[in-house]
């Protein structure tokens, strides 16, 4: 069986990896640019289980388990130092308490921290303006570039053909099947097609007459010069400020600072915004005053491929029998990538996902109006 | 190549911001990194305060020679990211609104 995966980001490579683990021999991954050139090499490398829907919590638990399982086999670097969700307002802390109860139903050991405990976890935090925090000890971070390169080299060793600089321009259908993909460098025939091309999946699948509701929203992270280890948690999130400003410190010491800002959907990747820096810095500096003294060394843009319910789209693309999608990760596709790979492999090989709850995430949900509900909405 | 040159590869620094040597680049290529942007990111070339001013062209030349690609092709995806020099956070937060 010949499988063609469109998109050599972290999702496409994990899908190829799992297909080969399941015994498939003829797996090709094409990418319009170089491997990882999409959101994958632009992301913060952080992961967590502390989500607000059963779908996310169940799938992230499994995905983190799989990351840690592959850590030794593929020599990944991963650390688990937790996320600190900071509540400035007492009402938000009350919301966190409900969320913790929700997490405990799924065996996720989040907990509420008093101000003293917050100080212990992160002594540099300005607790004068904080009501408390939620801590997710399952969360962590990884140097994404190193881990992605290791995965890339591994899938090639396993015999996967990774073909860069080859853009899919059209899916050619024949009856109820996709017969081939036209690309910038010729036509590729296959038996199974998987589109894992983030926001561009929409354009690709539109050529087969199917609408996929994903829209790319620009993100603007900033990175500082490296400093000695300063903060303890993998990520600190200012949950009470709109766009939840957040920061992480990389293995080499740089701080990455980011915040979800209103922006023009699909704005070109080089629509730099200088105003993003003060918007991101100001609230974070209130929480961590040392940030007023750091030097900013670089800035880049990347897209969150957003869906209407902020959950990914997985599985078969009707009416086609041999077309699958894995896209719309809405900012969480790196942490989900191992479970993405296993889910798509099980859909292709067994006709259904190996974790039941994933069937809530098919493209079909938008047609029938069954969007994913977040059970624990906070803030 | 002579032993003396090989030894030099270990000490000739290509990127002064992140201490990357000629040997680091050759090893990464041998490991299977077959795209210059991937190599550059893996070795953090251009990530330091100088933004790649001295390392990028030198590294691209080594990569071009090893891969048989033209240097223009090797560098076709490279883009300088702002700011050109590191800027103090203080500059951005004075009088800014959230
Ligand atoms: C600033 C930022 C921070 C983030 N932080 C995190 C985080 O901390 N944790 C986390 O889990 N996630 C994070 N994310 C999200 C994460 O990066 C993405 O969800 C993830 O990388 C998605 O991987 P992917 O392989 O699905 O998509 P991509 O990496 O975008 O890959 C899609 C690929 O498809 C290719 N492609 C597109 N069109 C075509 C075509 N027509 N033909 C062939 N190929 C095509 C592209 O070139 C690209 O390489 C962040 C994202 C951003 C932007």
PDB file of C-alpha atoms in Angstrom, chain A residues 33-37 41-42 145-146 148-150 152-153 156-157 164-165 222 225-226 241 250 252 254 259 270 272 274 277-279 281-283 285-286 291-301, chain B residues 17-18 28 31-44 46-51 69 73-74 76-77 79-98:
ATOM      1  CA  UNK A  33       9.441  23.752   1.586  1.00  0.00           C
ATOM      2  CA  UNK A  34      11.997  22.122   3.900  1.00  0.00           C
ATOM      3  CA  UNK A  35      10.943  19.720   6.697  1.00  0.00           C
ATOM      4  CA  UNK A  36       9.718  21.597   9.758  1.00  0.00           C
ATOM      5  CA  UNK A  37       9.402  24.895   7.894  1.00  0.00           C
ATOM      6  CA  UNK A  41      10.259  24.941  13.907  1.00  0.00           C
ATOM      7  CA  UNK A  42       8.557  28.108  15.153  1.00  0.00           C
ATOM      8  CA  UNK A 145      14.591  21.766  16.890  1.00  0.00           C
ATOM      9  CA  UNK A 146      16.861  19.006  18.233  1.00  0.00           C
ATOM     10  CA  UNK A 148      12.487  17.303  15.348  1.00  0.00           C
ATOM     11  CA  UNK A 149      15.832  16.727  13.613  1.00  0.00           C
ATOM     12  CA  UNK A 150      16.247  13.412  15.484  1.00  0.00           C
ATOM     13  CA  UNK A 152      13.512  13.404  10.777  1.00  0.00           C
ATOM     14  CA  UNK A 153      16.746  11.405  10.643  1.00  0.00           C
ATOM     15  CA  UNK A 156      14.529   8.512   6.849  1.00  0.00           C
ATOM     16  CA  UNK A 157      16.538   5.624   8.329  1.00  0.00           C
ATOM     17  CA  UNK A 164      11.107  18.587   0.199  1.00  0.00           C
ATOM     18  CA  UNK A 165      10.331  21.551  -2.087  1.00  0.00           C
ATOM     19  CA  UNK A 222      10.137  37.106  21.072  1.00  0.00           C
ATOM     20  CA  UNK A 225      19.664  36.696  24.964  1.00  0.00           C
ATOM     21  CA  UNK A 226      20.565  33.689  27.130  1.00  0.00           C
ATOM     22  CA  UNK A 241      -4.564  39.170  31.022  1.00  0.00           C
ATOM     23  CA  UNK A 250      14.998  27.445  26.843  1.00  0.00           C
ATOM     24  CA  UNK A 252      20.322  27.404  26.697  1.00  0.00           C
ATOM     25  CA  UNK A 254      16.894  32.417  26.474  1.00  0.00           C
ATOM     26  CA  UNK A 259       0.859  36.415  23.891  1.00  0.00           C
ATOM     27  CA  UNK A 270       6.645  38.524   7.286  1.00  0.00           C
ATOM     28  CA  UNK A 272       6.307  41.956  11.533  1.00  0.00           C
ATOM     29  CA  UNK A 274       6.876  46.002  16.571  1.00  0.00           C
ATOM     30  CA  UNK A 277       6.778  43.557  21.996  1.00  0.00           C
ATOM     31  CA  UNK A 278       5.318  46.043  24.503  1.00  0.00           C
ATOM     32  CA  UNK A 279       1.998  44.183  24.517  1.00  0.00           C
ATOM     33  CA  UNK A 281       6.319  42.460  27.825  1.00  0.00           C
ATOM     34  CA  UNK A 282       4.245  44.807  29.939  1.00  0.00           C
ATOM     35  CA  UNK A 283       2.038  42.242  31.730  1.00  0.00           C
ATOM     36  CA  UNK A 285       7.150  42.303  33.552  1.00  0.00           C
ATOM     37  CA  UNK A 286       4.537  43.046  36.223  1.00  0.00           C
ATOM     38  CA  UNK A 291      12.183  41.099  32.572  1.00  0.00           C
ATOM     39  CA  UNK A 292      12.620  44.868  32.310  1.00  0.00           C
ATOM     40  CA  UNK A 293      16.368  44.269  32.140  1.00  0.00           C
ATOM     41  CA  UNK A 294      16.584  41.565  29.454  1.00  0.00           C
ATOM     42  CA  UNK A 295      17.810  42.098  25.907  1.00  0.00           C
ATOM     43  CA  UNK A 296      15.591  40.980  23.049  1.00  0.00           C
ATOM     44  CA  UNK A 297      17.639  39.262  20.401  1.00  0.00           C
ATOM     45  CA  UNK A 298      15.158  37.916  17.880  1.00  0.00           C
ATOM     46  CA  UNK A 299      11.565  37.808  16.802  1.00  0.00           C
ATOM     47  CA  UNK A 300       9.652  35.594  14.405  1.00  0.00           C
ATOM     48  CA  UNK A 301       6.152  34.871  13.201  1.00  0.00           C
TER      49      UNK A 301
ATOM     50  CA  UNK B  17      27.925  33.538  19.238  1.00  0.00           C
ATOM     51  CA  UNK B  18      27.334  29.838  19.804  1.00  0.00           C
ATOM     52  CA  UNK B  28      25.689  17.391  11.450  1.00  0.00           C
ATOM     53  CA  UNK B  31      24.312  12.653  10.747  1.00  0.00           C
ATOM     54  CA  UNK B  32      21.838  13.096   7.897  1.00  0.00           C
ATOM     55  CA  UNK B  33      20.856  16.764   7.948  1.00  0.00           C
ATOM     56  CA  UNK B  34      20.420  17.423   4.244  1.00  0.00           C
ATOM     57  CA  UNK B  35      18.894  20.901   4.186  1.00  0.00           C
ATOM     58  CA  UNK B  36      20.737  24.090   5.017  1.00  0.00           C
ATOM     59  CA  UNK B  37      17.864  25.684   6.953  1.00  0.00           C
ATOM     60  CA  UNK B  38      17.554  22.564   9.099  1.00  0.00           C
ATOM     61  CA  UNK B  39      21.321  22.521   9.643  1.00  0.00           C
ATOM     62  CA  UNK B  40      21.386  26.212  10.471  1.00  0.00           C
ATOM     63  CA  UNK B  41      18.592  25.865  13.009  1.00  0.00           C
ATOM     64  CA  UNK B  42      20.012  22.686  14.503  1.00  0.00           C
ATOM     65  CA  UNK B  43      23.362  24.377  15.119  1.00  0.00           C
ATOM     66  CA  UNK B  44      21.724  27.684  16.055  1.00  0.00           C
ATOM     67  CA  UNK B  46      22.211  33.107  13.198  1.00  0.00           C
ATOM     68  CA  UNK B  47      20.434  32.730  16.554  1.00  0.00           C
ATOM     69  CA  UNK B  48      22.973  34.780  18.499  1.00  0.00           C
ATOM     70  CA  UNK B  49      23.318  38.519  19.007  1.00  0.00           C
ATOM     71  CA  UNK B  50      25.208  38.992  15.694  1.00  0.00           C
ATOM     72  CA  UNK B  51      22.278  37.513  13.708  1.00  0.00           C
ATOM     73  CA  UNK B  69      24.393  22.437  -4.319  1.00  0.00           C
ATOM     74  CA  UNK B  73      20.181  27.605  -3.676  1.00  0.00           C
ATOM     75  CA  UNK B  74      21.572  26.814  -0.244  1.00  0.00           C
ATOM     76  CA  UNK B  76      17.423  30.733  -0.771  1.00  0.00           C
ATOM     77  CA  UNK B  77      15.358  30.208   2.410  1.00  0.00           C
ATOM     78  CA  UNK B  79      15.970  35.382   6.065  1.00  0.00           C
ATOM     79  CA  UNK B  80      17.291  37.840   8.643  1.00  0.00           C
ATOM     80  CA  UNK B  81      14.940  38.254  11.549  1.00  0.00           C
ATOM     81  CA  UNK B  82      14.553  41.506  13.436  1.00  0.00           C
ATOM     82  CA  UNK B  83      15.943  43.188  15.481  1.00  0.00           C
ATOM     83  CA  UNK B  84      19.288  43.614  13.701  1.00  0.00           C
ATOM     84  CA  UNK B  85      21.022  44.117  17.057  1.00  0.00           C
ATOM     85  CA  UNK B  86      19.778  43.116  20.520  1.00  0.00           C
ATOM     86  CA  UNK B  87      17.451  45.730  22.032  1.00  0.00           C
ATOM     87  CA  UNK B  88      16.827  46.273  25.717  1.00  0.00           C
ATOM     88  CA  UNK B  89      13.322  45.425  26.905  1.00  0.00           C
ATOM     89  CA  UNK B  90      13.294  48.792  28.660  1.00  0.00           C
ATOM     90  CA  UNK B  91      13.144  50.544  25.303  1.00  0.00           C
ATOM     91  CA  UNK B  92       9.785  48.914  24.518  1.00  0.00           C
ATOM     92  CA  UNK B  93       8.004  49.192  27.840  1.00  0.00           C
ATOM     93  CA  UNK B  94       8.531  52.872  28.603  1.00  0.00           C
ATOM     94  CA  UNK B  95       5.079  54.455  28.434  1.00  0.00           C
ATOM     95  CA  UNK B  96       3.562  51.487  26.577  1.00  0.00           C
ATOM     96  CA  UNK B  97       0.000  50.423  27.220  1.00  0.00           C
ATOM     97  CA  UNK B  98      -0.947  46.747  27.676  1.00  0.00           C
TER      98      UNK B  98
END
